[in-house]
mmCIF file of C-alpha atoms in Angstrom:
data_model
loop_
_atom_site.group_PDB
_atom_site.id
_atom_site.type_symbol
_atom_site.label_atom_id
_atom_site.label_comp_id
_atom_site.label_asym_id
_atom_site.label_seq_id
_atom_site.Cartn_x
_atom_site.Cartn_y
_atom_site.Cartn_z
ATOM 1 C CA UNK A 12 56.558 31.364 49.651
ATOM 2 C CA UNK A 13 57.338 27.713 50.960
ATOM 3 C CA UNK A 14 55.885 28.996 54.643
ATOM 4 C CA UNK A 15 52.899 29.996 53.028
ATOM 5 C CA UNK A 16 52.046 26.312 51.811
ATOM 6 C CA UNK A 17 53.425 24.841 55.154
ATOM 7 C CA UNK A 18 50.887 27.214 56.957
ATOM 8 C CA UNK A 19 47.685 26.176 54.400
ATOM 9 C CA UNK A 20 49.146 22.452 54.737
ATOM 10 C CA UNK A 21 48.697 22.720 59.203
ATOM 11 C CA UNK A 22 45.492 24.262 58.594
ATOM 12 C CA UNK A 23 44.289 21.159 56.904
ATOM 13 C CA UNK A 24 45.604 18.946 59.372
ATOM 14 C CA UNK A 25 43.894 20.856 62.182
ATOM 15 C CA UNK A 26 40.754 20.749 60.089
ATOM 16 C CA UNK A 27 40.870 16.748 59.502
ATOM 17 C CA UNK A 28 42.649 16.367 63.205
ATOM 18 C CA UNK A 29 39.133 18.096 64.126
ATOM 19 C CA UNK A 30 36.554 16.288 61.904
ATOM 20 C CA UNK A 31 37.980 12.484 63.209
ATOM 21 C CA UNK A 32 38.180 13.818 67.133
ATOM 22 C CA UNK A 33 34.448 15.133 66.348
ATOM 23 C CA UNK A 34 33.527 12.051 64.757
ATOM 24 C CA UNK A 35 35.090 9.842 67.455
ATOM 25 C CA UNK A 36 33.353 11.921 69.930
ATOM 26 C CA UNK A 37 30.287 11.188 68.549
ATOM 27 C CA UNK A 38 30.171 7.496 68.232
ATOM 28 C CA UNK A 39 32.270 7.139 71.547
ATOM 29 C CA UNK A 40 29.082 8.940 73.054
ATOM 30 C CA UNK A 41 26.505 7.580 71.437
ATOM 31 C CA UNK A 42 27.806 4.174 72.513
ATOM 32 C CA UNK A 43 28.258 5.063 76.259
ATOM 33 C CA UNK A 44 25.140 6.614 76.595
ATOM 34 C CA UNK A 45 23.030 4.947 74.057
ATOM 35 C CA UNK A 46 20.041 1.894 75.203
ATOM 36 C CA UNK A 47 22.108 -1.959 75.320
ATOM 37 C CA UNK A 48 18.265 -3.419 76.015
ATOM 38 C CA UNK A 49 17.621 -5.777 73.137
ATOM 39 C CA UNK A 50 13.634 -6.997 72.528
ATOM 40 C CA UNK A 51 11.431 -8.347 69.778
ATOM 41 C CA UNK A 52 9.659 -4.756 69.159
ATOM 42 C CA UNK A 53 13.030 -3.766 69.290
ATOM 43 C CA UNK A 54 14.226 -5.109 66.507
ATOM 44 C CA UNK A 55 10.987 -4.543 64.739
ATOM 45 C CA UNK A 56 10.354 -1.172 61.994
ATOM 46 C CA UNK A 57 8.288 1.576 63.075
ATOM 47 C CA UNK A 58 7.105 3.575 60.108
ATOM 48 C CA UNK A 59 5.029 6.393 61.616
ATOM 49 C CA UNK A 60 3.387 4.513 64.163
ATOM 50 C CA UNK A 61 1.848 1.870 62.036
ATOM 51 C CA UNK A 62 2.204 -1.818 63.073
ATOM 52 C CA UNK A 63 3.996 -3.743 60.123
ATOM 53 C CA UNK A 64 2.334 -6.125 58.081
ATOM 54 C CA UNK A 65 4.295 -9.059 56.294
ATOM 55 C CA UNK A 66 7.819 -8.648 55.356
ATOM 56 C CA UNK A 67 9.606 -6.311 53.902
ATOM 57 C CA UNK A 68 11.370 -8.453 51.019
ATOM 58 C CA UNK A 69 9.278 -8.095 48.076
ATOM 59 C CA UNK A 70 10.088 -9.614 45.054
ATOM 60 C CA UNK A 71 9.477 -6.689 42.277
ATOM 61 C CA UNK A 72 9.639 -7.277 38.476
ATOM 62 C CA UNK A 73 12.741 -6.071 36.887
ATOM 63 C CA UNK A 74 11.214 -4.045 34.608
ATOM 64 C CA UNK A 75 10.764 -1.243 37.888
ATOM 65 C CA UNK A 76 14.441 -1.536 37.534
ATOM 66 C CA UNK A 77 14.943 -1.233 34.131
ATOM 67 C CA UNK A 78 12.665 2.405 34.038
ATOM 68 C CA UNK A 79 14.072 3.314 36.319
ATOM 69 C CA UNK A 80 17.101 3.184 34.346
ATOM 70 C CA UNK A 81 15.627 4.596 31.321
ATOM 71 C CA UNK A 82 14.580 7.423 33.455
ATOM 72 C CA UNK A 83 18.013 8.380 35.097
ATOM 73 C CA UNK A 84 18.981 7.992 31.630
ATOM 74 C CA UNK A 85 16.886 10.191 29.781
ATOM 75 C CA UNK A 86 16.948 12.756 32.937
ATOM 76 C CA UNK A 87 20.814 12.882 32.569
ATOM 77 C CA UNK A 88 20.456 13.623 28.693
ATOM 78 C CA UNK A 89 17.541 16.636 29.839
ATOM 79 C CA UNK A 90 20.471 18.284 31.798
ATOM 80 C CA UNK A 91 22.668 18.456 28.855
ATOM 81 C CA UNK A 92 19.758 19.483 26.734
ATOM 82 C CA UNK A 93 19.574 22.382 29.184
ATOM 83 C CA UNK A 94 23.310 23.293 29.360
ATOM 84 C CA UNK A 95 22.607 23.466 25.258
ATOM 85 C CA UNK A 96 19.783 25.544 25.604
ATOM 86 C CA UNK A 97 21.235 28.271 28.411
ATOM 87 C CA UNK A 98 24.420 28.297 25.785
ATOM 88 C CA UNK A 99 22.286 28.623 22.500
ATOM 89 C CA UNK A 100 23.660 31.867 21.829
ATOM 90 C CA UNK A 101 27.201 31.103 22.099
ATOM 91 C CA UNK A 102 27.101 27.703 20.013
ATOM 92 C CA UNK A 103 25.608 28.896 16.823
ATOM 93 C CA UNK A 104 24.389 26.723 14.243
ATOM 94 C CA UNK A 105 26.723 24.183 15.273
ATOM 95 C CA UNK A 106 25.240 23.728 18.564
ATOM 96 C CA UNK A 107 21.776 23.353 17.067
ATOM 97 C CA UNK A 108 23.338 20.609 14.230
ATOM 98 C CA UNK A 109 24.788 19.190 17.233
ATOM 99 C CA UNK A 110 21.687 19.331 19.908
ATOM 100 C CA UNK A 111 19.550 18.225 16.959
ATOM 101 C CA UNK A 112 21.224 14.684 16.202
ATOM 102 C CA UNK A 113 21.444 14.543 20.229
ATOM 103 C CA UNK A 114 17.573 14.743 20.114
ATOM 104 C CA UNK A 115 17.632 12.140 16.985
ATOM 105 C CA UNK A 116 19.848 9.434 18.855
ATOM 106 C CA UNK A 117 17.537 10.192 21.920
ATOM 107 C CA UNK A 118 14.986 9.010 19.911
ATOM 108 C CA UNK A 119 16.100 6.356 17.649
ATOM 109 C CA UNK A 120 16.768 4.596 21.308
ATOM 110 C CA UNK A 121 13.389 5.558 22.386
ATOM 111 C CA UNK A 122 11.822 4.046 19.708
ATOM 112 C CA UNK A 123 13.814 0.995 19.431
ATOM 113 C CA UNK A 124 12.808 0.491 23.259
ATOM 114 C CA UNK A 125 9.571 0.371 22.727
ATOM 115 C CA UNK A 126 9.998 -1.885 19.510
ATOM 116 C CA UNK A 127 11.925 -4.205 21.726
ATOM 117 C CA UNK A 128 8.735 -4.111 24.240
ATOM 118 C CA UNK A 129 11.550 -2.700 26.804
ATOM 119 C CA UNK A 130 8.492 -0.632 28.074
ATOM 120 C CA UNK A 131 5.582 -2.664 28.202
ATOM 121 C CA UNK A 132 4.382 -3.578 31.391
ATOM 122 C CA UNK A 133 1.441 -5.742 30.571
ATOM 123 C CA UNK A 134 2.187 -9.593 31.102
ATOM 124 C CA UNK A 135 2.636 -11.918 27.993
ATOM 125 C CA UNK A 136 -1.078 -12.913 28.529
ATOM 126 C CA UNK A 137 -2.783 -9.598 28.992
ATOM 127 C CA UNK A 138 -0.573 -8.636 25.522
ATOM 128 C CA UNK A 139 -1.498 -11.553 23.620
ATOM 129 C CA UNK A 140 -5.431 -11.263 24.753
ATOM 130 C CA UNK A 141 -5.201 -7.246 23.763
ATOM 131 C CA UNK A 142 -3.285 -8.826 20.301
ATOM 132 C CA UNK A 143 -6.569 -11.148 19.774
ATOM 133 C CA UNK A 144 -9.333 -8.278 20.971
ATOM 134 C CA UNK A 145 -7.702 -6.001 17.802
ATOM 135 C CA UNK A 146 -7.752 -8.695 15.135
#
């Protein structure tokens, strides 16, 4: 039995003997063959053969961060809804109990994001004109 694991344990250090020669094969390559000349269009991005305009540091609102947040969030929660629904069978009526305050948290958060104006993308002044237009 013990030559068994010594044999599985060389095979592994072959393996990761192999992937760091193959690795430092490729860099040490790359290097020695690659271009050394240095330039301004260089150093410059090419995005399908368009000329760049401006910069590329924008300065973007954090609410595009915070759905996208919400979204990885709620996409995360769809996957478990879906392991729930492929098991349905095999839960029973406890699964459903279960899936069904899931589903009621879900949206008790939901709803207190949009109380909170988490999801409103208007600015203060386009809100408060919309607030006076209803009135």
């Amino acid at each position: 039995m013990p030559d068994v694991s010594l044999a599985h344990h060389w095979g592994f250090a072959v393996f990761l003997l192999g992937v760091f020669g193959l690795c430092a094969f490729m860099l040490g390559v790359s290097s020695l063959l690659g271009s050394k000349a240095w330039g301004r269009s260089k150093n410059e991005p090419f995005e399908s053969g368009i000329v760049p305009t401006g910069g590329a540091r924008l300065r973007l609102s954090a609410k595009f961060y915070l759905v996208a947040m919400l979204f990885v969030i709620f996409d995360v929660e769809a996957l478990y809804l879906f392991a729930w629904a492929v098991s349905v069978r095999e839960s029973g009526w406890a699964g459903l109990i279960e899936a069904t305050v899931f589903i009621a948290i879900l949206l008790a958060g939901l709803v207190y994001l949009w109380r909170i104006g988490a999801l409103d993308w208007a600015p203060a002044s386009r809100r408060a004109r919309q607030a006076k237009l209803k009135q």
